[in-house]
Each structure stands twice: as C-alpha cells, then as structure tokens.
Coordinates of C-alpha atoms and ligand atoms in Angstrom, one line a residue:
M1 CA 0.0 0.0 -0.1
M2 CA 2.7 2.4 1.0
G3 CA 4.8 1.3 -2.0
K4 CA 1.8 2.2 -4.3
M5 CA 1.5 5.5 -2.8
R6 CA 5.2 6.3 -3.2
M7 CA 5.0 5.3 -6.9
H8 CA 2.0 7.5 -7.3
S9 CA 3.5 10.5 -5.8
A10 CA 6.7 10.0 -7.9
S11 CA 5.0 9.9 -11.1
W12 CA 2.9 12.9 -9.9
R13 CA 6.2 14.8 -9.3
A14 CA 7.6 13.8 -12.7
A15 CA 4.3 15.2 -14.3
T16 CA 4.7 18.4 -12.4
V17 CA 8.3 18.8 -13.6
L18 CA 7.2 18.1 -17.1
A19 CA 4.5 20.7 -17.0
S20 CA 6.8 23.4 -15.6
V21 CA 9.3 22.7 -18.4
L22 CA 6.5 23.1 -21.0
L23 CA 5.3 26.2 -19.2
V24 CA 8.8 27.8 -19.1
G25 CA 9.3 26.8 -22.8
T26 CA 6.0 28.6 -23.7
M27 CA 6.9 31.6 -21.8
A28 CA 10.3 32.0 -23.5
A29 CA 8.6 31.8 -26.9
C30 CA 6.2 34.5 -25.8
G31 CA 9.0 36.5 -24.3
N32 CA 10.5 36.6 -27.8
S33 CA 7.6 38.5 -29.2
D34 CA 7.6 41.0 -26.2
T35 CA 11.1 42.1 -26.9
G36 CA 11.6 41.5 -30.6
G37 CA 8.2 42.0 -32.1
G38 CA 7.5 38.4 -33.0
G39 CA 9.9 37.3 -35.6
T40 CA 8.2 34.5 -37.6
K41 CA 11.1 31.9 -37.2
D42 CA 12.1 30.3 -34.0
D43 CA 15.8 29.8 -34.9
G44 CA 17.0 32.8 -32.8
K45 CA 18.2 34.7 -35.8
I46 CA 17.2 38.4 -35.9
T47 CA 15.6 39.7 -39.0
M48 CA 16.0 43.3 -39.8
G49 CA 13.9 45.3 -42.3
F50 CA 16.0 48.2 -43.6
S51 CA 14.6 51.1 -45.8
Q52 CA 17.3 53.0 -47.5
V53 CA 17.0 56.6 -48.9
G54 CA 18.3 55.7 -52.4
A55 CA 21.6 55.6 -54.3
E56 CA 22.1 59.2 -54.9
S57 CA 25.7 59.8 -53.8
G58 CA 29.0 58.1 -53.0
W59 CA 28.2 58.4 -49.4
R60 CA 25.0 56.5 -49.7
T61 CA 26.7 53.7 -51.7
A62 CA 29.3 53.3 -49.0
N63 CA 26.5 53.4 -46.4
T64 CA 24.6 50.6 -48.0
T65 CA 27.7 48.5 -48.4
S66 CA 28.5 49.1 -44.7
I67 CA 25.0 48.0 -43.7
K68 CA 25.0 44.9 -45.9
E69 CA 28.4 43.7 -44.8
S70 CA 27.8 44.3 -41.1
A71 CA 24.4 42.3 -41.1
T72 CA 26.3 39.4 -42.6
A73 CA 29.1 39.6 -40.1
A74 CA 26.6 40.0 -37.3
G75 CA 24.5 37.0 -38.3
I76 CA 21.5 39.2 -38.9
E77 CA 19.2 38.4 -41.8
L78 CA 18.7 41.7 -43.7
K79 CA 15.6 42.7 -45.9
F80 CA 16.8 45.7 -47.8
D81 CA 14.8 48.3 -49.8
D82 CA 15.9 51.2 -51.9
A83 CA 13.3 53.9 -51.8
Q84 CA 14.8 56.0 -54.6
Q85 CA 14.5 59.3 -52.6
K86 CA 10.7 58.9 -52.2
Q87 CA 9.0 59.1 -48.8
E88 CA 6.0 57.1 -50.0
N89 CA 8.4 54.2 -51.1
Q90 CA 9.8 54.2 -47.5
I91 CA 6.5 54.1 -45.9
K92 CA 5.4 51.1 -48.2
A93 CA 8.6 49.3 -47.3
I94 CA 8.1 49.8 -43.6
R95 CA 4.5 48.5 -43.9
N96 CA 5.7 45.6 -45.6
Y97 CA 8.3 44.9 -42.9
I98 CA 5.5 45.2 -40.3
Q99 CA 3.4 42.7 -42.2
Q100 CA 6.4 40.2 -42.5
K101 CA 6.8 40.6 -38.7
V102 CA 10.5 41.4 -38.9
D103 CA 12.3 41.7 -35.5
V104 CA 13.7 45.1 -36.0
I105 CA 13.0 47.9 -38.5
A106 CA 15.9 50.4 -39.2
F107 CA 15.7 53.3 -41.8
S108 CA 17.3 56.5 -42.9
P109 CA 14.3 58.9 -43.5
V110 CA 14.6 60.7 -46.7
V111 CA 12.8 63.8 -45.1
E112 CA 12.3 64.7 -41.5
S113 CA 8.4 65.2 -41.4
G114 CA 5.5 62.9 -41.9
W115 CA 6.5 59.7 -40.2
D116 CA 4.2 59.5 -37.2
T117 CA 1.5 57.2 -38.5
V118 CA 3.8 54.7 -39.9
L119 CA 6.0 54.7 -36.8
K120 CA 2.8 54.3 -34.6
E121 CA 1.9 51.2 -36.7
A122 CA 5.3 49.7 -36.0
K123 CA 5.1 50.5 -32.3
D124 CA 1.6 49.0 -32.1
A125 CA 2.9 45.8 -33.7
G126 CA 5.7 45.6 -31.0
I127 CA 8.5 46.1 -33.6
P128 CA 11.3 48.3 -32.4
V129 CA 12.5 51.0 -34.8
I130 CA 16.1 52.4 -35.1
L131 CA 16.8 55.6 -37.0
T132 CA 20.1 55.7 -38.7
D133 CA 21.9 58.5 -40.5
R134 CA 18.9 60.9 -40.7
S135 CA 16.4 61.7 -38.1
V136 CA 12.6 62.6 -38.1
D137 CA 11.0 65.5 -36.4
S138 CA 8.3 63.5 -34.5
A139 CA 7.4 65.0 -31.1
D140 CA 6.7 61.5 -29.8
K141 CA 10.2 60.2 -29.0
T142 CA 8.7 56.8 -28.0
L143 CA 8.1 56.0 -31.6
Y144 CA 11.7 54.9 -32.1
K145 CA 14.4 53.4 -29.8
T146 CA 17.4 55.5 -30.9
F147 CA 19.0 57.7 -33.5
L148 CA 22.5 56.8 -34.7
G149 CA 24.1 59.4 -37.0
S150 CA 26.1 62.6 -37.4
D151 CA 25.5 66.0 -36.1
F152 CA 24.7 67.8 -39.3
V153 CA 24.5 71.3 -37.8
K154 CA 28.0 70.9 -36.5
E155 CA 29.1 69.8 -40.0
G156 CA 27.8 73.1 -41.4
K157 CA 29.2 75.0 -38.6
L158 CA 32.7 73.6 -39.1
A159 CA 32.5 74.5 -42.8
G160 CA 31.4 78.0 -42.1
E161 CA 34.0 78.5 -39.4
W162 CA 36.7 77.6 -41.8
L163 CA 35.4 80.1 -44.2
V164 CA 35.2 82.9 -41.7
E165 CA 38.9 82.2 -40.9
Q166 CA 40.0 82.1 -44.5
K167 CA 38.2 85.5 -45.2
K168 CA 39.1 87.3 -42.1
T169 CA 40.9 89.9 -43.9
A170 CA 38.4 90.4 -46.7
T171 CA 37.4 94.1 -46.9
G172 CA 34.6 93.8 -49.5
P173 CA 31.7 91.5 -49.9
V174 CA 32.3 87.6 -50.3
N175 CA 29.5 86.2 -52.4
I176 CA 28.5 82.6 -51.5
V177 CA 26.2 80.3 -53.4
E178 CA 24.9 77.2 -51.7
L179 CA 23.8 73.8 -53.1
Q180 CA 21.4 72.2 -50.7
G181 CA 20.5 68.5 -50.2
N182 CA 17.0 67.3 -51.1
T183 CA 14.3 69.6 -49.7
G184 CA 13.2 68.7 -46.2
A185 CA 16.1 66.3 -45.3
A186 CA 17.7 66.6 -41.9
P187 CA 21.3 67.1 -43.4
A188 CA 20.0 69.7 -45.8
N189 CA 18.2 71.7 -43.1
D190 CA 20.8 71.3 -40.5
R191 CA 23.9 72.0 -42.8
K192 CA 22.2 75.2 -43.9
K193 CA 21.5 76.2 -40.4
G194 CA 25.1 75.5 -39.0
F195 CA 26.8 77.2 -42.0
G196 CA 24.5 80.2 -41.8
E197 CA 25.1 80.5 -38.1
A198 CA 28.8 80.5 -38.5
I199 CA 29.2 82.8 -41.3
A200 CA 27.1 85.4 -39.4
A201 CA 30.3 86.2 -37.6
N202 CA 31.5 88.3 -40.6
P203 CA 28.9 90.5 -42.3
N204 CA 31.0 90.6 -45.6
L205 CA 30.1 86.9 -46.1
K206 CA 26.8 86.8 -47.9
I207 CA 24.7 83.8 -49.4
I208 CA 23.5 85.3 -52.7
A209 CA 21.9 82.1 -54.0
S210 CA 20.7 78.8 -52.4
Q211 CA 18.9 76.0 -54.2
P212 CA 18.5 72.2 -53.8
G213 CA 20.6 70.0 -56.0
D214 CA 19.2 66.8 -54.3
F215 CA 22.6 65.5 -53.2
T216 CA 23.4 64.2 -56.7
R217 CA 26.1 65.1 -59.2
A218 CA 23.6 65.9 -62.0
G219 CA 21.6 68.1 -59.6
G220 CA 24.8 69.9 -58.5
K221 CA 25.9 70.5 -62.2
Q222 CA 22.5 71.8 -63.3
V223 CA 22.0 74.2 -60.5
M224 CA 25.6 75.6 -60.5
E225 CA 25.1 76.3 -64.3
Q226 CA 22.1 78.4 -63.2
F227 CA 24.0 80.2 -60.5
L228 CA 26.8 81.0 -62.9
K229 CA 24.4 82.4 -65.4
A230 CA 22.5 84.5 -62.9
N231 CA 25.4 85.9 -60.9
K232 CA 28.5 87.8 -62.3
Q233 CA 30.7 87.3 -59.1
I234 CA 30.7 84.0 -57.3
D235 CA 33.5 83.8 -54.8
V236 CA 32.5 80.6 -52.7
L237 CA 30.5 77.5 -53.3
F238 CA 29.1 75.7 -50.2
A239 CA 27.7 72.3 -51.3
H240 CA 25.9 70.0 -48.8
N241 CA 27.8 67.0 -50.2
D242 CA 30.8 65.9 -52.2
D243 CA 28.7 64.7 -55.1
M244 CA 27.0 68.0 -55.8
G245 CA 30.4 69.7 -55.5
L246 CA 31.8 67.3 -58.1
G247 CA 28.9 68.0 -60.5
A248 CA 29.4 71.7 -60.0
L249 CA 33.1 71.4 -61.0
E250 CA 32.0 70.7 -64.5
A251 CA 29.8 73.7 -64.6
I252 CA 32.5 75.9 -63.2
T253 CA 35.2 74.6 -65.7
A254 CA 32.8 75.0 -68.6
A255 CA 32.2 78.6 -67.6
G256 CA 36.0 79.2 -67.9
K257 CA 36.6 79.5 -64.2
V258 CA 39.2 77.6 -62.2
P259 CA 37.5 75.6 -59.3
G260 CA 39.5 75.9 -56.1
K261 CA 41.0 79.3 -57.1
D262 CA 38.4 81.6 -58.7
I263 CA 35.7 79.9 -56.7
T264 CA 36.4 78.5 -53.2
I265 CA 34.7 75.2 -52.8
I266 CA 33.6 73.7 -49.4
T267 CA 31.6 70.4 -49.2
V268 CA 30.5 67.7 -46.7
D269 CA 31.2 63.9 -46.6
A270 CA 34.7 63.3 -47.5
V271 CA 34.2 60.2 -49.9
K272 CA 37.1 59.1 -51.9
D273 CA 36.2 61.3 -55.0
G274 CA 35.6 64.3 -52.9
M275 CA 39.0 63.8 -51.1
Q276 CA 40.7 63.3 -54.5
A277 CA 39.3 66.6 -55.6
L278 CA 40.4 68.3 -52.5
A279 CA 43.9 66.7 -52.8
D280 CA 44.0 68.0 -56.4
G281 CA 43.4 71.5 -55.4
K282 CA 39.8 71.7 -56.9
F283 CA 38.1 71.7 -53.5
N284 CA 39.3 73.7 -50.7
F285 CA 37.7 72.1 -47.6
I286 CA 35.6 69.2 -46.6
A287 CA 33.7 68.5 -43.2
E288 CA 33.6 64.8 -42.8
C289 CA 30.4 62.7 -42.4
S290 CA 30.9 59.0 -41.9
P291 CA 28.7 56.6 -43.8
L292 CA 30.2 53.4 -41.9
L293 CA 27.3 53.1 -39.6
G294 CA 26.7 49.4 -40.2
P295 CA 28.7 47.8 -37.2
Q296 CA 26.9 50.1 -34.7
L297 CA 23.5 49.6 -36.3
M298 CA 23.7 45.9 -36.0
D299 CA 25.0 46.0 -32.4
L300 CA 22.0 48.3 -31.5
A301 CA 19.7 45.8 -33.3
K302 CA 20.8 43.0 -31.1
K303 CA 20.4 45.1 -27.9
V304 CA 16.9 46.4 -28.7
H305 CA 15.8 42.9 -29.8
A306 CA 17.1 41.6 -26.4
G307 CA 15.0 44.3 -24.6
E308 CA 18.0 46.3 -23.4
T309 CA 17.9 50.1 -23.1
V310 CA 20.0 52.0 -25.5
P311 CA 21.0 55.7 -25.5
A312 CA 18.4 57.8 -27.3
R313 CA 21.0 59.4 -29.4
I314 CA 24.3 58.0 -30.6
E315 CA 26.6 60.5 -32.5
T316 CA 29.2 59.6 -35.1
E317 CA 32.8 60.8 -34.6
E318 CA 34.0 63.1 -37.4
T319 CA 36.8 65.4 -38.5
T320 CA 37.6 68.0 -41.3
F321 CA 40.1 68.0 -44.1
T322 CA 42.1 70.8 -45.8
Q323 CA 44.0 70.0 -49.0
E324 CA 47.2 69.0 -47.2
Q325 CA 45.2 66.7 -44.8
A326 CA 43.4 65.2 -47.7
K327 CA 46.7 64.3 -49.5
E328 CA 47.9 62.5 -46.3
A329 CA 44.5 60.6 -45.7
L330 CA 43.7 59.5 -49.2
P331 CA 45.8 56.4 -49.4
N332 CA 44.0 54.8 -46.5
R333 CA 40.6 56.1 -47.2
K334 CA 38.1 53.1 -46.9
Y335 CA 35.2 54.8 -48.9
Ligands
GYE1 O1 25.8 63.6 -46.8 C1 24.7 62.8 -48.6 C2 23.7 61.7 -48.8 O2 22.3 61.7 -45.1 C3 24.4 62.2 -44.3 O3 22.9 61.8 -47.7 C4 23.6 61.7 -45.4 C5 23.7 62.6 -46.7 C6 25.1 62.6 -47.3 O4 23.1 61.7 -50.0 O5 25.9 62.5 -49.6

C-alpha cells in the first residue's frame, strides 16, 4: 500500500516537472515577441527590415555596403529596400516589414516630417525602430528606440567657421552660393543652419543664392550652371555634399573658371572622389560625415531585440580636411 502511494507521488512529481518545463518553454517563446516584435522564425536569428533613402551619392553607396556587410558579419538576416529618394516608397517598405513581422526595423528617413502614422503602426505591432543616418521631427520620442548618426548642424558650422577664418582679412563682400541637399532632409536643413550661423560672424560673407541639388552630381551641375548664369561674381560654393560639388566642378570649368582658385569650394562627406578633388586643389575644404554606420547599427539591433535600453542618441565621430590633410589621408581612405 505504502509502495503504491510512493509510486503514485513519484509519477505525480514527474508530471509536475514536465508541466513546468513546458510552461517555461512557452513563456520563453512569448518573451520573444515581447522584446523583438514576433519574428516569424524560431531559430533565434534576428531579421532586420532596412529602408534606404536611395543611391544618390558616393556616401549612400558606402553606407549601403557598410550595412549589408555588417548584417552578414553579425548573423542578422537583412531585408533591404531602396526607396529612390521617395518618402512614399519608404512608408510602403516599412508597412511590408511590419506585415512580415521582422524583429527590428531600421531606416534612414529621406525627409524629416510625416512619419508619425507609420511609426505608430510599427510600435503597435511591437516592432522596435532604429533611426540611422537621418532623423525625424516627431514630437513623440517613444516612436523609435534610438537615432544613430552625425551632427549635421556641427558639420555646417565647421564648414562656415573655416570660411570665416579664410576670409578674415576680406574688406569687400564675399559672394557665396549654396547647393542644398534634397528639400526637407535633416542634413539639408541642419547643414544650412550650421553654416548660416557660423558665417554670421562676418557681415561681408553673404549667401547670394541657395537651391536644392538633391545630393546628386547631376543636380549639382545643373543648379551651378544656373548660379553662374545669374550671378556675375561668385567667390565661394558651399555644397551640402561631395557629389553636388563634383557636379558643380564641370559647370565651373565649362564657364571658364578655375575651381579651387576663382571659386573656393567647401563640401561635406569626404568620400574618396571628394577627397581626390580636395587633394588635387579643386576643392578647398571638406567637413567629414561618416557613412560607416553598419557595425554600430547591428549592435544596436541586437540590444533592442534583447529588450536592453540603449541611449536615445548616438553620435558619429568626425573630423575635417584641408587640401594638405586630404593628400595624407587619401591612401588609407576606405570609402
Ligand atoms: O551627406 C549625402 C547623402 O544623409 C548624411 O545623404 C547623409 C547625406 C550625405 O546623399 O551625400
């Protein structure tokens, strides 16, 4: 009788243990969707949906390569979409990623405004969002986990401060033309702002024309042609990226002027072609903006997926280059 009782309680204990193992297992599976937004697969692999701005510049190409290579290195499955500089394409891609139940969504917003609705959809689906390279102007900061990228105001400021120093002995007006990035983009808004604030230090420095060239070589060339036609005396060009500056070189040369001498050229990015133009004396100064954001992005994706808190803002480290510094740095330039 006692023996039977003991056997009974032993098998009861075994059943209890089995039940709790099952329960813990189920809880772990649920925990996945709490932190990571419910990836469809159970293999522990993180799936990231990434919506890229486009392929408008050397910077963007280097950024895309960095993201793809880093995803592979980190063992993250990457779904990648090129939005061809159109916000509606980015919104579509993000909605697709939500539908596919990816673990993390990352994107570089082509413009700053108009993201609240789609970001809310991602949040409601429990999918964490990481902003990379460019930010959004949403008032609700809980719509995304973090923003990884450069300080664009600072880049514009560094460009302007260099010019102020160069022109400190100027007695007459210094006529500046500005090639902006695509309208509404954070780097276009912020670089304009930083540059404008810095050159206010010298009232001789005046922006006489400022137009978007969409961060492309073709845009830079076309708008610079218009600037040259409409303005007799242009002393300085500030281009919001290397590619527009490179496009403008063609227009300047075609107008019979010597870039880097007749017109002082300042750009942002410091991609290889820009650095080459600087080393060759065609550009005069570049404020660096690093596109190599991939490794940090993948690291952040793993952290937010694991439910860890990450800093709300992570800034990229950058420098500036003169012609002499470009000559030195060029041989080891990675992008
Ligand atoms: O400067 C430009 C690119 O968002 C920082 O976008 C990026 C900018 C970069 O097209 O070349």
